[in-house]
Coordinates of C-alpha atoms in Angstrom, one line a residue:
M24 CA 40.5 9.4 -37.5
Q25 CA 38.7 7.1 -39.9
T26 CA 35.4 8.7 -39.0
F27 CA 36.8 12.2 -39.6
L28 CA 38.1 11.2 -43.0
T29 CA 34.8 9.7 -44.0
A30 CA 33.0 12.9 -43.0
A31 CA 35.4 15.0 -45.0
A32 CA 34.9 12.9 -48.0
L33 CA 31.2 13.3 -47.8
V34 CA 31.6 17.1 -47.7
Q35 CA 33.9 17.1 -50.7
A36 CA 31.4 14.9 -52.6
G37 CA 28.9 17.8 -52.5
P38 CA 25.2 17.7 -51.5
L39 CA 23.7 14.5 -50.1
S40 CA 21.8 12.4 -52.5
A41 CA 18.0 12.3 -52.2
G42 CA 18.1 8.9 -50.5
M43 CA 20.4 10.0 -47.7
V44 CA 18.4 11.9 -45.0
P45 CA 20.8 14.0 -42.8
A46 CA 18.5 14.4 -39.9
S47 CA 14.9 13.4 -39.4
I48 CA 12.4 11.5 -37.2
P49 CA 12.5 7.9 -38.4
S50 CA 9.4 6.0 -39.1
P51 CA 8.5 3.5 -36.3
D52 CA 9.5 -0.1 -36.9
W53 CA 7.2 -1.4 -34.2
S54 CA 3.4 -0.8 -33.9
G55 CA 2.5 -3.4 -31.3
F56 CA 2.8 -7.0 -30.3
D57 CA 0.7 -10.2 -30.4
I58 CA -0.4 -12.3 -27.4
P59 CA -0.8 -16.0 -28.4
L60 CA -4.1 -17.5 -27.5
P61 CA -5.5 -21.1 -27.9
W62 CA -7.7 -19.9 -30.8
G63 CA -5.2 -17.5 -32.4
S64 CA -3.6 -14.3 -31.1
L65 CA -4.5 -11.0 -29.6
R66 CA -3.0 -8.0 -31.2
I67 CA -2.0 -5.2 -28.8
H68 CA -1.6 -2.0 -30.8
A69 CA 0.9 0.7 -29.8
Y70 CA -1.8 3.3 -30.5
A71 CA -4.0 1.8 -27.8
L72 CA -1.1 1.6 -25.3
C73 CA -0.4 5.4 -25.8
I74 CA -4.1 6.1 -25.2
L75 CA -4.1 4.0 -22.0
A76 CA -0.8 5.5 -20.8
G77 CA -2.3 9.0 -21.3
I78 CA -5.4 8.0 -19.3
V79 CA -3.4 6.6 -16.4
V80 CA -1.1 9.6 -16.1
G81 CA -3.9 12.1 -16.6
L82 CA -6.0 10.3 -13.8
W83 CA -3.0 10.4 -11.5
L84 CA -2.6 14.2 -11.9
T85 CA -6.3 14.6 -11.5
S86 CA -6.5 12.5 -8.4
V87 CA -3.7 14.5 -6.7
R88 CA -5.5 17.8 -7.5
W89 CA -8.9 16.4 -6.6
A90 CA -7.7 15.3 -3.2
R91 CA -6.2 18.7 -2.4
R92 CA -9.6 20.2 -3.1
G93 CA -11.0 18.2 -0.2
A94 CA -13.0 15.8 -2.3
P95 CA -14.2 12.4 -1.0
E96 CA -11.6 9.8 -1.0
G97 CA -11.8 7.5 -4.0
S98 CA -14.5 9.6 -5.8
V99 CA -12.2 10.4 -8.7
W100 CA -12.3 6.7 -9.7
D101 CA -16.1 6.6 -9.3
I102 CA -16.3 9.5 -11.7
A103 CA -13.7 8.1 -14.1
I104 CA -15.5 4.8 -14.5
W105 CA -18.3 6.8 -16.2
A106 CA -16.3 9.5 -18.0
I107 CA -13.7 7.3 -19.7
P108 CA -16.1 4.9 -21.6
F109 CA -18.3 7.8 -22.6
G110 CA -15.3 9.8 -23.7
I111 CA -14.0 7.0 -26.0
I112 CA -17.4 6.5 -27.6
G113 CA -17.8 10.2 -28.1
G114 CA -14.3 10.6 -29.6
R115 CA -14.9 7.8 -32.0
L116 CA -18.3 9.2 -33.1
Y117 CA -16.9 12.6 -33.7
H118 CA -14.1 11.2 -35.8
V119 CA -16.5 9.1 -37.9
F120 CA -18.7 12.0 -38.8
S121 CA -15.9 14.5 -39.3
S122 CA -14.1 12.1 -41.7
P123 CA -17.0 10.1 -43.1
D124 CA -15.6 9.0 -46.5
A125 CA -14.0 5.8 -45.2
Y126 CA -17.2 4.8 -43.4
F127 CA -20.0 6.1 -45.6
G128 CA -18.3 6.7 -48.9
P129 CA -17.6 10.1 -50.6
G130 CA -20.6 12.3 -50.4
F131 CA -22.3 9.6 -48.2
D132 CA -22.9 7.5 -51.4
G133 CA -23.0 4.3 -49.4
T134 CA -19.7 2.9 -50.8
G135 CA -17.9 3.1 -47.4
D136 CA -17.3 0.3 -45.0
L137 CA -19.4 0.6 -41.8
S138 CA -17.5 -2.3 -40.2
L139 CA -14.5 0.1 -39.7
I140 CA -16.5 2.2 -37.2
P141 CA -15.8 0.1 -34.1
Q142 CA -12.2 -0.6 -35.1
I143 CA -10.7 2.0 -32.8
Q144 CA -7.2 0.3 -33.0
R145 CA -6.9 1.7 -36.5
G146 CA -6.9 5.2 -35.1
G147 CA -9.3 8.0 -35.1
L148 CA -10.6 9.7 -31.9
G149 CA -11.9 13.2 -32.1
I150 CA -11.0 15.2 -29.0
W151 CA -14.2 17.3 -29.0
G152 CA -16.5 14.3 -29.1
A153 CA -14.4 12.8 -26.3
V154 CA -14.7 16.0 -24.2
V155 CA -18.4 16.5 -24.7
L156 CA -19.6 12.9 -24.1
G157 CA -16.9 12.4 -21.5
A158 CA -18.2 15.4 -19.6
F159 CA -21.7 13.8 -19.7
G160 CA -20.3 10.6 -18.2
A161 CA -18.4 12.7 -15.6
W162 CA -21.7 14.5 -14.7
I163 CA -23.3 11.1 -14.0
G164 CA -20.4 10.1 -11.8
C165 CA -20.4 13.4 -10.0
R166 CA -24.1 13.2 -9.2
R167 CA -23.7 9.8 -7.8
A168 CA -20.7 10.9 -5.7
G169 CA -22.4 14.1 -4.5
V170 CA -19.9 16.5 -5.9
K171 CA -20.0 19.4 -8.3
L172 CA -19.1 18.8 -12.0
T173 CA -17.6 22.3 -12.2
A174 CA -15.2 21.5 -9.4
F175 CA -14.2 18.2 -10.9
I176 CA -13.5 19.6 -14.4
D177 CA -11.4 22.3 -12.9
A178 CA -9.3 19.7 -11.1
A179 CA -9.2 17.5 -14.3
A180 CA -8.2 20.2 -16.9
P181 CA -4.4 19.9 -16.6
G182 CA -4.6 16.1 -16.4
L183 CA -6.8 16.0 -19.5
L184 CA -4.2 18.1 -21.4
L185 CA -1.4 15.8 -20.2
A186 CA -3.4 12.7 -21.3
Q187 CA -3.7 14.3 -24.8
A188 CA 0.0 15.0 -24.9
I189 CA 0.8 11.3 -24.3
G190 CA -2.0 9.9 -26.4
R191 CA -0.9 11.9 -29.5
W192 CA 2.1 9.6 -29.8
G193 CA -0.3 6.9 -31.0
N194 CA -0.5 8.8 -34.3
Y195 CA 3.3 8.4 -34.7
F196 CA 3.1 4.6 -34.3
N197 CA 0.2 4.5 -36.7
Q198 CA 2.0 6.8 -39.1
E199 CA -1.0 9.0 -39.5
L200 CA -2.3 12.6 -39.2
F201 CA 1.0 14.2 -40.2
G202 CA 1.5 17.6 -41.9
G203 CA 2.7 18.7 -45.3
P204 CA 6.2 18.1 -46.7
T205 CA 9.2 19.8 -45.1
T206 CA 12.9 20.1 -45.2
L207 CA 13.4 20.8 -41.5
P208 CA 15.8 18.5 -39.7
W209 CA 13.0 17.2 -37.5
G210 CA 10.9 16.1 -40.5
L211 CA 9.0 12.8 -40.1
Q212 CA 9.8 9.8 -42.2
V213 CA 6.8 7.8 -43.4
D214 CA 7.0 4.4 -45.0
A215 CA 6.2 4.6 -48.7
D216 CA 4.2 1.4 -48.5
N217 CA 2.0 2.6 -45.7
A218 CA -1.6 3.2 -46.6
N219 CA -1.4 6.7 -45.1
F220 CA 1.5 7.8 -47.4
P221 CA 0.1 10.5 -49.6
A222 CA 0.0 9.8 -53.3
G223 CA 2.2 11.9 -55.7
Y224 CA 5.2 12.4 -53.3
P225 CA 8.6 10.8 -53.6
A226 CA 9.4 8.0 -51.2
D227 CA 12.0 9.9 -49.3
T228 CA 9.7 12.9 -48.6
L229 CA 9.7 14.2 -45.0
F230 CA 6.6 15.5 -43.4
H231 CA 5.8 17.9 -40.5
P232 CA 5.4 15.8 -37.3
T233 CA 2.1 17.4 -36.2
F234 CA 1.7 14.8 -33.5
L235 CA 5.0 16.1 -31.9
Y236 CA 3.9 19.7 -32.3
E237 CA 0.7 19.1 -30.5
S238 CA 2.3 17.0 -27.8
L239 CA 4.8 19.7 -27.0
W240 CA 2.0 22.3 -27.1
N241 CA 0.0 20.3 -24.6
I242 CA 2.8 19.8 -22.2
A243 CA 3.6 23.5 -22.1
G244 CA -0.2 24.0 -21.5
V245 CA -0.1 21.7 -18.5
L246 CA 2.6 23.8 -16.9
I247 CA 0.8 27.1 -17.8
L248 CA -2.5 25.9 -16.3
L249 CA -0.9 24.7 -13.1
A250 CA 0.9 28.0 -12.7
L251 CA -2.2 30.1 -13.4
D252 CA -4.4 28.0 -11.1
R253 CA -1.8 28.3 -8.3
R254 CA -1.8 32.1 -8.8
F255 CA -5.5 32.8 -9.3
H256 CA -7.3 29.8 -7.8
F257 CA -9.8 29.4 -10.6
R258 CA -13.2 27.9 -9.6
R259 CA -16.7 27.3 -11.0
G260 CA -15.2 25.6 -14.1
R261 CA -13.1 28.6 -15.2
L262 CA -9.9 26.5 -15.4
F263 CA -11.6 24.1 -17.7
W264 CA -12.6 26.8 -20.1
L265 CA -9.1 28.2 -19.9
Y266 CA -7.9 24.8 -21.0
A267 CA -10.4 24.9 -23.9
M268 CA -9.1 28.3 -25.1
Y269 CA -5.5 27.2 -24.8
Y270 CA -5.9 23.9 -26.7
T271 CA -8.0 25.3 -29.5
L272 CA -5.5 28.2 -30.0
G273 CA -2.8 25.6 -30.8
R274 CA -5.1 23.2 -32.6
V275 CA -6.1 25.8 -35.3
W276 CA -2.5 26.2 -36.7
I277 CA -1.6 22.5 -36.1
E278 CA -4.8 21.3 -37.8
A279 CA -4.2 23.6 -40.8
M280 CA -0.8 21.9 -41.4
R281 CA -2.3 18.4 -41.8
I282 CA -2.9 16.9 -45.3
D283 CA -4.9 13.8 -44.4
D284 CA -8.5 13.5 -45.7
A285 CA -11.0 15.5 -43.7
E286 CA -14.4 17.1 -44.1
Q287 CA -14.1 20.5 -45.7
I288 CA -16.5 23.3 -44.6
S289 CA -17.0 26.7 -46.3
L290 CA -17.9 29.6 -44.1
F291 CA -17.6 33.4 -44.7
G292 CA -16.0 32.6 -48.1
I293 CA -13.3 30.4 -46.5
T294 CA -13.0 26.7 -47.1
T295 CA -11.0 24.7 -44.6
R296 CA -11.1 21.6 -42.5
L297 CA -14.0 21.0 -40.1
N298 CA -11.7 20.8 -37.1
V299 CA -10.3 24.2 -37.8
W300 CA -13.8 25.8 -37.7
T301 CA -14.6 23.7 -34.6
S302 CA -11.6 25.0 -32.8
I303 CA -12.4 28.6 -33.7
F304 CA -16.0 28.4 -32.5
V305 CA -15.0 26.5 -29.3
F306 CA -12.3 29.2 -28.5
I307 CA -14.9 32.0 -28.9
A308 CA -17.5 30.1 -26.8
A309 CA -14.9 29.2 -24.1
L310 CA -13.7 32.8 -23.9
A311 CA -17.3 34.1 -23.4
V312 CA -18.1 31.5 -20.7
F313 CA -14.8 32.3 -18.9
I314 CA -15.6 36.0 -18.8
W315 CA -19.2 35.4 -17.7
L316 CA -18.2 33.0 -14.9
G317 CA -15.7 35.6 -13.7
R318 CA -18.4 38.1 -13.2
R319 CA -20.9 35.7 -11.7
K320 CA -21.0 35.5 -7.9
D321 CA -21.2 32.2 -6.0
G322 CA -21.9 31.8 -2.3
N323 CA -19.4 29.0 -1.8
P324 CA -17.2 28.4 -4.8
D325 CA -14.6 26.5 -2.9
S326 CA -16.9 23.6 -1.8
V327 CA -16.7 20.5 -4.0
Y328 CA -19.9 19.1 -2.6
L329 CA -23.4 19.5 -4.1
P330 CA -25.8 21.4 -1.8
G331 CA -27.2 19.0 0.8
R332 CA -24.5 16.4 0.2
E333 CA -21.8 17.9 2.5
P334 CA -20.4 15.4 5.1
A335 CA -21.7 15.6 8.6
P336 CA -19.6 17.8 10.9
A337 CA -17.6 16.0 13.5
V338 CA -19.2 15.8 17.0
S339 CA -17.1 17.6 19.7
A340 CA -15.8 15.6 22.6
D341 CA -16.3 16.3 26.3
A342 CA -13.4 18.1 27.8
D343 CA -13.2 15.9 30.9
G344 CA -12.6 12.4 29.5
G345 CA -13.1 12.7 25.7
K346 CA -16.5 11.0 25.9
L347 CA -19.5 12.3 24.2
A348 CA -21.8 14.3 26.6
S349 CA -25.3 13.0 26.7
V350 CA -27.8 14.9 28.8
R351 CA -31.6 15.1 28.6
T352 CA -33.7 18.2 28.5
D353 CA -37.2 18.6 29.8
G354 CA -38.6 17.1 26.6
G355 CA -36.6 13.9 27.0
K356 CA -34.3 14.5 24.0
P357 CA -30.6 14.5 24.3
A358 CA -29.1 18.0 24.4
A359 CA -26.1 18.9 22.3
A360 CA -22.7 18.7 24.0
G361 CA -21.5 22.0 25.4
T362 CA -25.0 23.5 25.8
A363 CA -26.3 24.5 29.1
G364 CA -29.7 22.9 29.8
P365 CA -32.2 23.8 32.5
A366 CA -31.6 22.9 36.2
S367 CA -33.6 19.7 35.8
A368 CA -30.9 18.5 33.3
V369 CA -28.4 18.2 36.2
P370 CA -28.3 14.5 37.2
A371 CA -29.8 13.9 40.7
S372 CA -27.6 12.4 43.4
G373 CA -27.9 8.7 43.8
P374 CA -26.7 6.1 46.2
D375 CA -23.4 5.7 44.4
K376 CA -22.8 9.4 43.9
P377 CA -23.5 11.5 47.0
R378 CA -24.8 15.0 46.3
D379 CA -22.3 17.8 46.6
S380 CA -23.4 20.5 48.8
G381 CA -21.4 23.0 46.8
S382 CA -22.2 24.4 43.4
A383 CA -23.7 21.9 40.9
P384 CA -21.8 22.2 37.5
N385 CA -23.7 21.9 34.3
V386 CA -22.5 20.2 31.1
T387 CA -20.0 23.0 30.4
G388 CA -18.5 22.8 33.9
K389 CA -19.8 26.3 35.0
P390 CA -21.9 26.7 38.1
V391 CA -25.7 26.9 37.6
R392 CA -27.0 30.1 39.1
D393 CA -30.7 30.1 39.6
T394 CA -31.8 33.7 39.6
D395 CA -35.1 35.2 40.7
P396 CA -36.0 38.5 39.1
V397 CA -38.4 39.3 42.0
V398 CA -36.0 40.2 44.8
S399 CA -36.6 43.2 47.0
D400 CA -34.0 45.8 47.8
S401 CA -33.9 44.8 51.4
E402 CA -33.2 41.2 50.5
S403 CA -30.4 42.4 48.3
R404 CA -28.9 44.3 51.1
D405 CA -29.4 41.3 53.4
N406 CA -27.3 39.2 51.0
L407 CA -24.3 41.4 51.6
P408 CA -21.7 39.9 54.1
D409 CA -21.8 41.3 57.6
N410 CA -18.3 42.3 58.5
Q411 CA -19.3 43.1 62.0
N412 CA -20.5 39.8 63.3
G413 CA -18.9 37.6 60.6
S414 CA -22.3 35.9 59.9
G415 CA -22.0 36.5 56.1
L416 CA -20.0 33.8 54.5
A417 CA -18.9 33.5 50.9
S418 CA -22.0 33.1 48.7
A419 CA -20.1 30.7 46.5
Q420 CA -20.7 27.9 49.0
T421 CA -24.4 28.3 49.3
E422 CA -25.9 30.1 46.3
A423 CA -25.8 27.3 43.7
V424 CA -28.3 24.8 45.2
P425 CA -29.8 22.7 42.4
A426 CA -33.4 23.4 41.7
S427 CA -34.3 19.7 41.9
T428 CA -33.8 19.8 45.8
G429 CA -36.9 21.9 46.1
G430 CA -35.1 24.6 48.1
T431 CA -34.5 22.4 51.1
P432 CA -31.0 23.2 52.5
T433 CA -28.8 20.5 54.0
A434 CA -27.5 20.5 57.5
A435 CA -24.2 22.0 56.4
E436 CA -26.0 24.8 54.6
S437 CA -28.1 25.5 57.7
R438 CA -25.0 25.9 59.8
N439 CA -23.6 28.3 57.2
T440 CA -26.6 30.5 57.2
G441 CA -27.0 30.4 61.0
K442 CA -30.5 28.9 60.9
S443 CA -31.9 25.4 61.4
G444 CA -32.8 23.5 58.4
G445 CA -36.4 24.1 57.5
T446 CA -38.6 24.0 54.5
D447 CA -38.3 27.1 52.4
T448 CA -40.9 27.8 49.8
G449 CA -38.8 30.4 47.9
T450 CA -36.3 29.9 45.3
A451 CA -32.7 28.7 45.8
S452 CA -31.3 32.2 45.6
E453 CA -33.8 33.5 48.2
A454 CA -33.1 30.7 50.6
D455 CA -29.4 31.4 50.4
G456 CA -30.0 35.1 51.1
S457 CA -32.4 34.7 54.1
R458 CA -31.1 35.7 57.5

């Protein structure tokens, strides 16, 4: 009841005073913590923690998608170890040259502080420098791992956008890169004594939380990219260029809302921030490359491996016992398992393995049938079984004599053919068919 009466009194009192903010995003009261050391302390900034959290989550999503593409196990980390440092350096360099006043002075007059360049914890990583130089580092890692860069950036595109969505919250903890004043209920409070608070505004002014706009835009983009990739199975880097189009489309209007100092560029009679022009040109280039890749044919777009770096195919096992078949051909080289070699490849009988008088199987288990193209018509008729006297037996018992026996029938074979064992100078097929 007391709460209700208090609210009613506020309504009767009229509009809220300027110092009372009905709804807003409060300014952060925490920006990091210190780790005590023997020689002082180590400051861990919230901005850095957001960047690291984005990298970890983005790598997790990339590793899941990369594994589903059939990539070598662990290769995503071999690539990331090159891409991440290059990306951080590239992002910092792009920020320095796109906002040079603090480092080189207005108009590059030399009044800036060059010692601020390596101080990344103060904020300032340009996404396009991070993407370009990070892609170069990823290319190095892909070459070393034997995989295609285009396949990797397709797998990494949603994870990259997710990393940006999380990393943007570092701007909130640093109270930087916000938009112009607003009266919306989700306006951002900025401490009036903060160095980034714009001059000339009242202390209770609310600003557009552009970090939140971009974070939500990026999260929606992750879901869109995953859905489109599942539906269309983009390859050859097309999903990455789709990511570039989506991100720049949102970055144009979000960047235009910001009021922090930035390099202004005049083109076509329009003067605006450098990042706005960069986003426009990247969008146009990404659209052109996306269309061009869609019309380009590729022999094997689904393979993640570079040509000649594919893994060796698995060797098939022998059907009998699962052991690899190893036979030797006439040239003394092992023949591939499952291939039928010449008759000399059949192992000869030894003292431990008596020779079978039946058909001699080859490696595939099928009977070897030694044929002779020079067979007369009479010999063919003689091979037919004689139903009158019963002298013709099934040819399956006698026709597959190994060529290594030199055509000499065994005693059992002599009884089957009705003749005494003698030396036959013909082929195995002719000896079986003689009467």
